[in-house]
C-alpha cells in the first residue's frame, strides 16, 4: 500500500484484517512509526482497534519503498491528488510511478500496480503506464499488470464502507491485471464487481462524487429560492420530494425505505471535505480540456462557493454591523463524525466574520481549532459548548453535530436570547425564540 493517508491506511488495515499480508509505505517516517506503534495518525472510528489487532502480525509500515515493492505481488497506490489551481496535481502519483518503475526494473517476478487515488480518466493509461514502462524498461501487460481500483469510503464510515462494500470497481489493461486485482477481493463474496477498462473505472469514481455534489447544490438552490420567495420552508418541500416512491420505495409490507442518497437531498450551508469539492473541480477542468465543458457541474461548484455566505446574509438581516458582535460558530469539521476541516464551510464563515471584526468564538466537539491564517488570529476557540454560547448575541450552526440538538434546552432562560442561525436545519424552530435557517424566510408569515 503506497501512501498512508486516509485511504491508504484504512485500505491497508482492512486488507490485513481480511487476511492479506500488507506493508504500508510512506515517505513520512513519523507517520510510519506511529502506525507501527498501533497509533493511527488520522481520526477514524474503529481504525485504532483494527490497526492494533493487525500491526506486527499481517500489517507493517515502512519508509523502504524498494523493499516493500520487491517483496510484494501487488502495489496499490493511494497517494494524494490535490488540486492544482482547478485541475488535478499528479506530482505524487508520477513520483510513485517513477520509483516503482525503477524497482520493477530489478524485479524478475510479475508485479501489478493499481491506482486507488482518484485520478481523472486517462491518467493511469496515459501517465502512469508510460512512466512505469520508461523507468522499468518493461512492458505493461506483458511484464507487469496495471489497473485502477477506486475507493468509495466516506470519512467517519470508512471501515464499514470498506468491509461491507456496495460495489468493487476493477479497471485493468488486460485480463491478467484484472485477475490479479481479483485476488485481493475474492474474500468479498457476493459483492457486485465491475470489471472494466481503466478509463471507465476512473470515470465511475468521478461520476459518483459529482452526483452527490449535484444533489447537495440542487437542494441548496431550492432552499435559497424558498427563502427568497418567503412563506415556504424547504424542509417541507424536500420532505414532499423525498416521498416520491422512486426516492423512498414502498416495501411490500407498506413501510418506506429511506435510501442514504436522500440525506444528500437536504438543504444546508454547503459540501466540503477532501473529495467532493476537489473531484468536481478536477472533472470540470478535465472536461474543459477535452472540449466538453461541464456546465451543470460548474454551477454545482458556484452554488457551493456561495452557500456558506447565506449564513452571513441571515446574520446581517439582524445586525447592521457585526463589529464587536459576539458570534458563536458551532462546528468546524466539514461534516459530523470527523475532525477534517478541509474545505469546510466553516472556513469562509470564520473568515468573513473576522473580516467584519465580529467577536468570534468557535467550538467543535472534535476539532480544536482551524490552524490557518487569518482565521487563527481573530477567533477564540473554546472546548465546551456551554462556554461558546455564553453571552453570545448570535449562534451560527455550521456542522450538524448531534450535540447541537441540545441548544434549545441550553438556551432556555438565557436572557437576552441569542439569535440562532441554523446552517443545517437541525433544530425545531418552534423551540427557539429568535431563529433563522437556510431555506425559509420569516418575512412571509412563517
Ligand atoms: C465522499 C463520498 O460520499 C464517498 O463515497 C467517496 O468515497 C469519498 O467522498 C471520496 O471520494 O473519497 P466524504 O468526503 O467522506 O465521502 O463525505 P460525505 O459523507 O459524502 O459528505 C460530503 C458532503 O456531503 C459533506 O459536506 C456533508 O455535509 C454532505 N452530506 C453528507 C450530506 O449533505 N448528507 C449526508 O447524508 C452526508
Short mmCIF file of C-alpha atoms and ligand atoms in Angstrom, two decimals:
data_model
loop_
_atom_site.label_atom_id
_atom_site.label_comp_id
_atom_site.label_asym_id
_atom_site.label_seq_id
_atom_site.Cartn_x
_atom_site.Cartn_y
_atom_site.Cartn_z
CA UNK A 1 0.00 0.00 0.00
CA UNK A 2 1.78 3.13 -1.19
CA UNK A 3 0.71 6.19 0.78
CA UNK A 4 -0.64 6.01 4.32
CA UNK A 5 -3.09 8.89 4.14
CA UNK A 6 -6.73 8.37 4.84
CA UNK A 7 -7.44 5.93 2.00
CA UNK A 8 -4.12 4.10 2.18
CA UNK A 9 -4.18 3.46 5.90
CA UNK A 10 -7.83 2.42 6.03
CA UNK A 11 -7.46 0.16 2.99
CA UNK A 12 -4.17 -1.34 4.19
CA UNK A 13 -5.52 -2.06 7.65
CA UNK A 14 -8.77 -3.53 6.36
CA UNK A 15 -7.00 -5.73 3.82
CA UNK A 16 -4.75 -7.04 6.60
CA UNK A 17 -7.83 -7.69 8.74
CA UNK A 18 -9.26 -9.63 5.81
CA UNK A 19 -6.22 -11.91 5.88
CA UNK A 20 -3.76 -10.39 3.42
CA UNK A 21 -0.12 -9.64 4.21
CA UNK A 22 0.15 -5.87 3.90
CA UNK A 23 3.05 -3.46 4.02
CA UNK A 24 2.26 0.24 4.08
CA UNK A 25 4.87 2.59 2.64
CA UNK A 26 5.19 6.30 3.27
CA UNK A 27 7.93 8.90 2.93
CA UNK A 28 6.89 10.35 6.30
CA UNK A 29 8.89 8.43 8.92
CA UNK A 30 6.90 9.89 11.79
CA UNK A 31 3.67 8.53 10.36
CA UNK A 32 5.30 5.18 9.76
CA UNK A 33 6.45 5.00 13.36
CA UNK A 34 3.02 5.88 14.66
CA UNK A 35 1.40 3.22 12.52
CA UNK A 36 3.89 0.63 13.72
CA UNK A 37 3.02 1.61 17.29
CA UNK A 38 -0.65 0.99 16.50
CA UNK A 39 -1.45 4.69 16.80
CA UNK A 40 -3.23 5.92 13.63
CA UNK A 41 -2.24 9.43 12.51
CA UNK A 42 -5.85 10.12 11.47
CA UNK A 43 -9.15 10.03 13.31
CA UNK A 44 -11.47 7.33 12.00
CA UNK A 45 -13.91 5.39 14.18
CA UNK A 46 -12.79 1.78 14.62
CA UNK A 47 -9.41 2.25 12.96
CA UNK A 48 -7.31 2.21 16.15
CA UNK A 49 -8.73 -1.12 17.28
CA UNK A 50 -8.30 -2.72 13.87
CA UNK A 51 -4.78 -1.35 13.47
CA UNK A 52 -3.72 -2.61 16.88
CA UNK A 53 -5.12 -6.04 16.03
CA UNK A 54 -3.17 -6.33 12.78
CA UNK A 55 0.06 -4.41 13.30
CA UNK A 56 3.14 -6.54 13.67
CA UNK A 57 1.18 -9.52 12.50
CA UNK A 58 -0.20 -9.20 8.99
CA UNK A 59 0.49 -5.48 8.74
CA UNK A 60 3.60 -3.35 8.98
CA UNK A 61 4.65 0.10 7.84
CA UNK A 62 7.95 1.19 6.37
CA UNK A 63 9.70 4.02 4.54
CA UNK A 64 11.61 1.48 2.44
CA UNK A 65 9.80 1.71 -0.86
CA UNK A 66 12.13 -0.62 -2.75
CA UNK A 67 11.89 -3.41 -0.22
CA UNK A 68 8.10 -3.12 0.03
CA UNK A 69 7.59 -3.46 -3.72
CA UNK A 70 10.22 -6.14 -4.16
CA UNK A 71 8.62 -8.31 -1.52
CA UNK A 72 5.01 -7.97 -2.58
CA UNK A 73 2.92 -9.17 -5.53
CA UNK A 74 0.66 -6.19 -5.88
CA UNK A 75 1.01 -2.45 -5.21
CA UNK A 76 -1.96 -0.22 -4.51
CA UNK A 77 -1.22 3.47 -4.98
CA UNK A 78 -3.11 5.73 -2.61
CA UNK A 79 -1.13 8.94 -2.60
CA UNK A 80 -2.78 12.34 -2.60
CA UNK A 81 -4.06 14.03 -5.75
CA UNK A 82 -4.50 17.61 -4.58
CA UNK A 83 -5.91 20.39 -6.72
CA UNK A 84 -3.53 22.35 -8.82
CA UNK A 85 -5.43 25.58 -9.42
CA UNK A 86 -8.58 23.98 -10.72
CA UNK A 87 -7.07 20.84 -12.21
CA UNK A 88 -5.53 17.79 -10.60
CA UNK A 89 -1.96 17.75 -9.34
CA UNK A 90 -0.40 14.41 -10.29
CA UNK A 91 3.01 15.12 -8.78
CA UNK A 92 2.83 12.39 -6.12
CA UNK A 93 1.33 9.80 -8.46
CA UNK A 94 4.05 10.45 -11.02
CA UNK A 95 6.77 10.23 -8.39
CA UNK A 96 5.42 6.85 -7.28
CA UNK A 97 5.33 5.65 -10.90
CA UNK A 98 8.97 6.58 -11.42
CA UNK A 99 10.10 4.98 -8.17
CA UNK A 100 8.04 1.86 -8.74
CA UNK A 101 9.37 1.65 -12.30
CA UNK A 102 12.95 1.70 -11.01
CA UNK A 103 12.19 -1.12 -8.56
CA UNK A 104 10.38 -3.17 -11.20
CA UNK A 105 13.40 -2.96 -13.50
CA UNK A 106 15.28 -5.16 -10.98
CA UNK A 107 12.39 -7.40 -10.06
CA UNK A 108 12.14 -10.56 -12.15
CA UNK A 109 8.67 -11.60 -10.93
CA UNK A 110 5.40 -10.29 -12.37
CA UNK A 111 4.04 -7.42 -10.28
CA UNK A 112 0.84 -5.42 -10.60
CA UNK A 113 0.27 -1.76 -9.88
CA UNK A 114 -3.24 -0.48 -9.15
CA UNK A 115 -4.27 3.11 -8.70
CA UNK A 116 -6.58 3.78 -5.76
CA UNK A 117 -6.03 7.54 -5.76
CA UNK A 118 -8.74 9.48 -7.54
CA UNK A 119 -7.29 10.41 -10.94
CA UNK A 120 -9.02 11.90 -13.96
CA UNK A 121 -9.98 9.47 -16.76
CA UNK A 122 -6.98 8.57 -18.87
CA UNK A 123 -4.34 9.16 -16.17
CA UNK A 124 -3.47 5.53 -15.49
CA UNK A 125 -3.13 4.57 -19.16
CA UNK A 126 -1.58 7.79 -20.40
CA UNK A 127 0.57 8.99 -17.50
CA UNK A 128 1.24 6.15 -15.08
CA UNK A 129 1.67 3.31 -17.57
CA UNK A 130 4.20 5.15 -19.76
CA UNK A 131 6.23 6.26 -16.70
CA UNK A 132 6.28 2.74 -15.29
CA UNK A 133 7.41 1.41 -18.66
CA UNK A 134 10.09 4.06 -19.10
CA UNK A 135 11.61 3.58 -15.65
CA UNK A 136 11.34 -0.22 -15.59
CA UNK A 137 12.29 -0.89 -19.21
CA UNK A 138 9.37 -3.34 -19.20
CA UNK A 139 6.03 -3.54 -20.99
CA UNK A 140 2.69 -3.04 -19.27
CA UNK A 141 0.52 -6.09 -19.77
CA UNK A 142 3.42 -8.40 -20.68
CA UNK A 143 5.76 -7.82 -17.75
CA UNK A 144 3.61 -6.10 -15.19
CA UNK A 145 -0.07 -5.55 -14.54
CA UNK A 146 -1.73 -2.15 -14.45
CA UNK A 147 -5.17 -1.15 -13.26
CA UNK A 148 -7.49 1.15 -11.38
CA UNK A 149 -9.40 0.35 -8.22
CA UNK A 150 -11.23 3.44 -6.95
CA UNK A 151 -12.33 3.69 -3.36
CA UNK A 152 -15.77 4.68 -2.11
CA UNK A 153 -15.02 5.38 1.54
CA UNK A 154 -16.84 8.05 3.48
CA UNK A 155 -14.91 9.67 6.28
CA UNK A 156 -16.38 8.54 9.56
CA UNK A 157 -17.80 5.36 7.99
CA UNK A 158 -14.69 4.24 6.17
CA UNK A 159 -14.14 0.91 7.95
CA UNK A 160 -17.69 -0.21 7.34
CA UNK A 161 -17.65 1.06 3.77
CA UNK A 162 -14.52 -0.99 3.14
CA UNK A 163 -15.59 -4.15 4.97
CA UNK A 164 -19.13 -4.14 3.55
CA UNK A 165 -18.69 -2.58 0.12
CA UNK A 166 -21.66 -1.83 -2.13
CA UNK A 167 -19.51 -2.37 -5.24
CA UNK A 168 -15.96 -3.12 -6.19
CA UNK A 169 -14.81 -1.34 -9.32
CA UNK A 170 -11.92 -3.02 -11.03
CA UNK A 171 -10.20 -1.50 -14.03
CA UNK A 172 -7.35 -3.22 -15.80
CA UNK A 173 -5.40 -3.04 -19.04
CA UNK A 174 -5.87 -6.77 -19.61
CA UNK A 175 -7.33 -9.96 -18.14
CA UNK A 176 -4.13 -10.71 -16.21
CA UNK A 177 -4.25 -7.39 -14.40
CA UNK A 178 -7.91 -7.91 -13.56
CA UNK A 179 -7.27 -11.42 -12.23
CA UNK A 180 -4.52 -10.04 -10.01
CA UNK A 181 -6.91 -7.46 -8.60
CA UNK A 182 -9.47 -10.20 -8.09
CA UNK A 183 -7.00 -11.95 -5.79
CA UNK A 184 -7.33 -9.07 -3.36
CA UNK A 185 -11.10 -9.01 -3.42
CA UNK A 186 -12.03 -12.69 -3.63
CA UNK A 187 -12.58 -12.52 0.13
CA UNK A 188 -15.57 -10.23 -0.55
CA UNK A 189 -18.17 -12.74 -1.65
CA UNK A 190 -21.45 -11.63 -3.13
CA UNK A 191 -20.39 -8.02 -3.72
CA UNK A 192 -21.04 -6.76 -7.28
CA UNK A 193 -17.72 -6.44 -9.07
CA UNK A 194 -17.46 -4.27 -12.13
CA UNK A 195 -14.63 -5.39 -14.40
CA UNK A 196 -13.84 -2.72 -16.92
CA UNK A 197 -11.09 -0.69 -18.54
CA UNK A 198 -9.03 1.84 -16.61
CA UNK A 199 -10.66 4.96 -18.02
CA UNK A 200 -14.14 3.72 -17.16
CA UNK A 201 -13.09 2.81 -13.62
CA UNK A 202 -11.59 6.27 -13.18
CA UNK A 203 -14.77 7.87 -14.53
CA UNK A 204 -17.09 5.85 -12.25
CA UNK A 205 -15.41 7.41 -9.24
CA UNK A 206 -15.87 10.96 -10.53
CA UNK A 207 -19.40 10.37 -11.73
CA UNK A 208 -20.33 9.04 -8.27
CA UNK A 209 -18.94 12.01 -6.36
CA UNK A 210 -20.27 14.51 -8.91
CA UNK A 211 -23.77 13.11 -8.43
CA UNK A 212 -23.61 13.61 -4.65
CA UNK A 213 -22.31 17.15 -5.07
CA UNK A 214 -25.06 17.89 -7.59
CA UNK A 215 -27.79 16.66 -5.24
CA UNK A 216 -26.46 18.89 -2.47
CA UNK A 217 -26.22 22.02 -4.65
CA UNK A 218 -29.65 21.29 -6.12
CA UNK A 219 -31.10 21.15 -2.60
CA UNK A 220 -29.32 24.35 -1.64
CA UNK A 221 -30.55 26.17 -4.71
CA UNK A 222 -34.12 25.10 -3.88
CA UNK A 223 -33.55 26.29 -0.32
CA UNK A 224 -32.37 29.71 -1.41
CA UNK A 225 -35.37 30.14 -3.66
CA UNK A 226 -37.73 29.15 -0.82
CA UNK A 227 -36.09 31.72 1.36
CA UNK A 228 -36.29 34.42 -1.36
CA UNK A 229 -39.96 33.72 -2.04
CA UNK A 230 -40.97 33.58 1.62
CA UNK A 231 -43.81 31.56 3.10
CA UNK A 232 -42.21 28.25 2.05
CA UNK A 233 -39.96 26.11 4.20
CA UNK A 234 -37.52 23.97 2.23
CA UNK A 235 -37.83 21.26 4.90
CA UNK A 236 -41.49 20.78 3.94
CA UNK A 237 -40.61 20.96 0.26
CA UNK A 238 -37.84 18.38 0.40
CA UNK A 239 -39.96 16.23 2.71
CA UNK A 240 -42.51 16.16 -0.10
CA UNK A 241 -39.84 15.42 -2.69
CA UNK A 242 -38.40 12.56 -0.60
CA UNK A 243 -41.76 10.79 -0.59
CA UNK A 244 -41.57 10.17 -4.32
CA UNK A 245 -41.52 6.37 -4.35
CA UNK A 246 -38.54 6.48 -6.64
CA UNK A 247 -36.58 8.11 -3.82
CA UNK A 248 -38.14 6.23 -0.92
CA UNK A 249 -39.53 2.95 -2.28
CA UNK A 250 -42.60 1.44 -0.64
CA UNK A 251 -41.87 -2.10 0.57
CA UNK A 252 -44.35 -4.95 0.27
CA UNK A 253 -45.46 -4.53 3.88
CA UNK A 254 -46.21 -0.86 3.20
CA UNK A 255 -43.19 0.53 5.02
CA UNK A 256 -40.96 3.12 3.38
CA UNK A 257 -37.29 2.59 2.71
CA UNK A 258 -35.10 5.63 3.21
CA UNK A 259 -32.09 5.22 0.96
CA UNK A 260 -28.93 7.01 2.08
CA UNK A 261 -28.98 9.20 -1.00
CA UNK A 262 -31.98 11.06 0.40
CA UNK A 263 -29.71 12.65 3.01
CA UNK A 264 -27.86 14.43 0.20
CA UNK A 265 -31.19 15.98 -0.77
CA UNK A 266 -31.30 18.28 2.22
CA UNK A 267 -30.59 21.96 2.45
CA UNK A 268 -27.50 23.15 4.27
CA UNK A 269 -24.58 25.51 4.12
CA UNK A 270 -22.64 23.53 1.53
CA UNK A 271 -20.47 20.50 0.99
CA UNK A 272 -16.80 20.27 1.87
CA UNK A 273 -14.19 17.67 2.65
CA UNK A 274 -11.20 16.39 0.81
CA UNK A 275 -13.12 14.74 -2.00
CA UNK A 276 -16.31 16.29 -3.34
CA UNK A 277 -15.03 19.84 -3.98
CA UNK A 278 -11.67 18.68 -5.33
CA UNK A 279 -13.09 15.96 -7.54
CA UNK A 280 -15.80 18.11 -9.09
CA UNK A 281 -13.25 20.86 -9.79
CA UNK A 282 -10.88 18.36 -11.39
CA UNK A 283 -13.64 16.93 -13.57
CA UNK A 284 -14.75 20.37 -14.70
CA UNK A 285 -11.15 21.26 -15.64
CA UNK A 286 -10.76 17.92 -17.41
CA UNK A 287 -14.00 18.42 -19.35
CA UNK A 288 -12.84 21.89 -20.38
CA UNK A 289 -9.58 20.44 -21.65
CA UNK A 290 -11.42 17.75 -23.56
CA UNK A 291 -13.60 20.36 -25.26
CA UNK A 292 -16.66 19.24 -23.31
CA UNK A 293 -17.48 21.99 -20.79
CA UNK A 294 -19.30 20.73 -17.70
CA UNK A 295 -21.93 23.44 -17.38
CA UNK A 296 -24.00 21.68 -14.73
CA UNK A 297 -21.01 20.90 -12.53
CA UNK A 298 -19.72 24.43 -12.94
CA UNK A 299 -22.98 25.64 -11.44
CA UNK A 300 -22.78 23.00 -8.69
CA UNK A 301 -19.44 24.49 -7.63
CA UNK A 302 -20.61 28.09 -7.91
CA UNK A 303 -23.65 27.39 -5.71
CA UNK A 304 -21.45 25.65 -3.19
CA UNK A 305 -18.94 28.52 -3.08
CA UNK A 306 -21.73 30.94 -2.24
CA UNK A 307 -23.72 28.78 0.17
CA UNK A 308 -21.75 29.49 3.38
CA UNK A 309 -22.35 33.21 2.72
CA UNK A 310 -26.05 32.57 3.13
CA UNK A 311 -25.32 32.30 6.86
CA UNK A 312 -23.73 35.74 6.83
CA UNK A 313 -26.71 37.13 4.93
CA UNK A 314 -29.08 35.79 7.59
CA UNK A 315 -26.90 37.24 10.31
CA UNK A 316 -26.79 40.65 8.66
CA UNK A 317 -30.57 40.75 8.49
CA UNK A 318 -30.43 41.25 12.25
CA UNK A 319 -27.27 43.31 12.78
CA UNK A 320 -26.49 46.42 10.75
CA UNK A 321 -22.82 45.93 11.66
CA UNK A 322 -21.12 42.82 13.04
CA UNK A 323 -18.32 44.85 14.56
CA UNK A 324 -17.81 43.54 18.13
CA UNK A 325 -20.95 41.42 17.94
CA UNK A 326 -20.27 38.22 19.84
CA UNK A 327 -20.91 35.34 17.44
CA UNK A 328 -20.57 31.67 18.41
CA UNK A 329 -19.71 29.39 15.48
CA UNK A 330 -20.74 25.81 16.15
CA UNK A 331 -18.91 23.17 14.17
CA UNK A 332 -15.64 23.37 12.28
CA UNK A 333 -15.45 19.92 10.67
CA UNK A 334 -16.85 19.64 7.14
CA UNK A 335 -19.39 17.12 8.43
CA UNK A 336 -20.18 15.46 11.77
CA UNK A 337 -18.16 12.43 12.83
CA UNK A 338 -14.83 13.67 11.54
CA UNK A 339 -12.08 16.07 12.61
CA UNK A 340 -11.41 17.03 9.00
CA UNK A 341 -11.71 20.75 8.26
CA UNK A 342 -10.56 20.61 4.66
CA UNK A 343 -12.87 22.78 2.53
CA UNK A 344 -15.25 23.07 5.44
CA UNK A 345 -17.92 25.77 5.04
CA UNK A 346 -16.75 26.90 8.49
CA UNK A 347 -13.65 28.40 6.89
CA UNK A 348 -15.35 31.08 4.75
CA UNK A 349 -17.80 31.74 7.59
CA UNK A 350 -14.98 32.37 10.09
CA UNK A 351 -13.01 34.44 7.59
CA UNK A 352 -15.97 36.67 6.80
CA UNK A 353 -16.76 37.13 10.48
CA UNK A 354 -13.15 38.02 11.26
CA UNK A 355 -13.10 40.44 8.31
CA UNK A 356 -16.21 42.14 9.72
CA UNK A 357 -14.43 42.34 13.09
CA UNK A 358 -17.03 40.35 14.94
CA UNK A 359 -16.11 38.93 18.36
CA UNK A 360 -15.84 35.33 17.10
CA UNK A 361 -15.85 32.26 19.30
CA UNK A 362 -15.85 28.77 17.87
CA UNK A 363 -16.40 25.24 19.08
CA UNK A 364 -16.30 21.77 17.58
CA UNK A 365 -16.57 18.51 19.54
CA UNK A 366 -13.56 17.02 17.68
CA UNK A 367 -11.60 19.84 16.05
CA UNK A 368 -9.55 22.00 18.40
CA UNK A 369 -9.08 24.87 16.01
CA UNK A 370 -8.64 25.79 12.37
CA UNK A 371 -4.94 26.49 12.41
CA UNK A 372 -4.68 28.68 9.36
CA UNK A 373 -4.15 32.37 8.87
CA UNK A 374 -6.02 34.61 9.01
CA UNK A 375 -8.57 32.59 10.94
CA UNK A 376 -6.17 31.74 13.72
CA UNK A 377 -5.83 35.37 14.78
CA UNK A 378 -9.35 36.61 15.18
CA UNK A 379 -11.11 33.57 16.66
CA UNK A 380 -11.26 32.33 20.22
CA UNK A 381 -11.54 28.53 20.18
CA UNK A 382 -13.28 27.03 23.21
CA UNK A 383 -13.57 23.46 24.46
CA UNK A 384 -17.16 23.37 25.69
CA UNK A 385 -20.47 24.07 24.03
CA UNK A 386 -21.72 25.87 27.13
CA UNK A 387 -18.73 28.22 27.13
CA UNK A 388 -19.02 29.16 23.50
CA UNK A 389 -22.67 30.12 23.68
CA UNK A 390 -22.19 32.08 26.90
CA UNK A 391 -23.15 35.72 26.26
CA UNK A 392 -23.36 35.11 22.53
CA UNK A 393 -25.53 37.53 20.60
CA UNK A 394 -25.75 35.13 17.69
CA UNK A 395 -25.08 31.41 17.27
CA UNK A 396 -24.26 30.02 13.84
CA UNK A 397 -24.52 26.25 13.29
CA UNK A 398 -22.18 25.13 10.52
CA UNK A 399 -21.77 21.38 11.17
CA UNK A 400 -24.68 19.11 12.03
CA UNK A 401 -23.18 17.55 15.18
CA UNK A 402 -25.75 15.68 17.29
CA UNK A 403 -24.60 17.58 20.38
CA UNK A 404 -26.01 20.83 18.98
CA UNK A 405 -29.52 19.43 19.31
CA UNK A 406 -29.18 20.35 22.99
CA UNK A 407 -29.25 24.03 22.09
CA UNK A 408 -32.95 24.74 22.72
CA UNK A 409 -32.51 23.26 26.19
CA UNK A 410 -29.25 25.11 26.87
CA UNK A 411 -30.66 28.42 25.70
CA UNK A 412 -33.75 28.16 27.86
CA UNK A 413 -33.74 31.02 30.31
CA UNK A 414 -30.86 32.83 28.62
CA UNK A 415 -31.69 36.49 28.61
CA UNK A 416 -31.44 38.12 26.15
CA UNK A 417 -31.91 35.10 23.96
CA UNK A 418 -29.32 34.88 21.18
CA UNK A 419 -30.25 34.69 17.53
CA UNK A 420 -29.74 31.13 16.23
CA UNK A 421 -28.75 30.69 12.59
CA UNK A 422 -29.21 27.06 11.63
CA UNK A 423 -26.95 26.15 8.72
CA UNK A 424 -28.02 22.50 8.83
CA UNK A 425 -31.71 22.88 9.64
CA UNK A 426 -31.30 20.50 12.55
CA UNK A 427 -33.32 22.32 15.23
CA UNK A 428 -37.04 22.67 15.72
CA UNK A 429 -37.58 26.36 15.03
CA UNK A 430 -40.68 26.46 17.21
CA UNK A 431 -38.50 25.73 20.26
CA UNK A 432 -36.27 28.77 19.74
CA UNK A 433 -37.17 32.39 20.23
CA UNK A 434 -35.05 34.02 17.57
CA UNK A 435 -34.34 31.62 14.76
CA UNK A 436 -33.15 31.84 11.17
CA UNK A 437 -32.29 28.90 8.97
CA UNK A 438 -31.26 28.05 5.45
CA UNK A 439 -34.30 27.68 3.21
CA UNK A 440 -37.12 29.64 4.80
CA UNK A 441 -37.91 33.23 5.48
CA UNK A 442 -39.59 34.82 8.47
CA UNK A 443 -40.58 37.70 6.21
CA UNK A 444 -43.64 35.93 4.91
CA UNK A 445 -45.65 34.76 7.87
CA UNK A 446 -43.53 31.77 8.98
C1 LIG B 1 -17.39 11.26 -0.28
C2 LIG B 1 -18.30 10.17 -0.87
O1 LIG B 1 -19.53 10.10 -0.15
C3 LIG B 1 -17.64 8.81 -0.81
O2 LIG B 1 -18.46 7.84 -1.46
C4 LIG B 1 -16.30 8.92 -1.53
O3 LIG B 1 -15.60 7.69 -1.48
C5 LIG B 1 -15.46 9.97 -0.86
O4 LIG B 1 -16.14 11.23 -0.95
C6 LIG B 1 -14.16 10.06 -1.59
O5 LIG B 1 -14.13 10.46 -2.76
O6 LIG B 1 -13.13 9.61 -1.04
P1 LIG B 1 -16.84 12.12 2.19
O7 LIG B 1 -16.00 13.19 1.57
O8 LIG B 1 -16.33 11.40 3.38
O9 LIG B 1 -17.19 10.98 1.09
O10 LIG B 1 -18.15 12.84 2.50
P2 LIG B 1 -19.73 12.58 2.53
O11 LIG B 1 -20.13 11.81 3.73
O12 LIG B 1 -20.24 12.12 1.23
O13 LIG B 1 -20.11 14.08 2.74
C7 LIG B 1 -19.81 15.04 1.71
C8 LIG B 1 -20.59 16.26 1.94
O14 LIG B 1 -21.97 15.93 1.82
C9 LIG B 1 -20.42 16.85 3.33
O15 LIG B 1 -20.15 18.24 3.24
C10 LIG B 1 -21.68 16.57 4.05
O16 LIG B 1 -22.06 17.61 4.91
C11 LIG B 1 -22.67 16.37 2.92
N1 LIG B 1 -23.57 15.28 3.30
C12 LIG B 1 -23.10 14.10 3.73
C13 LIG B 1 -24.91 15.47 3.24
O17 LIG B 1 -25.37 16.56 2.83
N2 LIG B 1 -25.75 14.46 3.63
C14 LIG B 1 -25.26 13.25 4.09
O18 LIG B 1 -26.06 12.36 4.45
C15 LIG B 1 -23.90 13.07 4.13
#
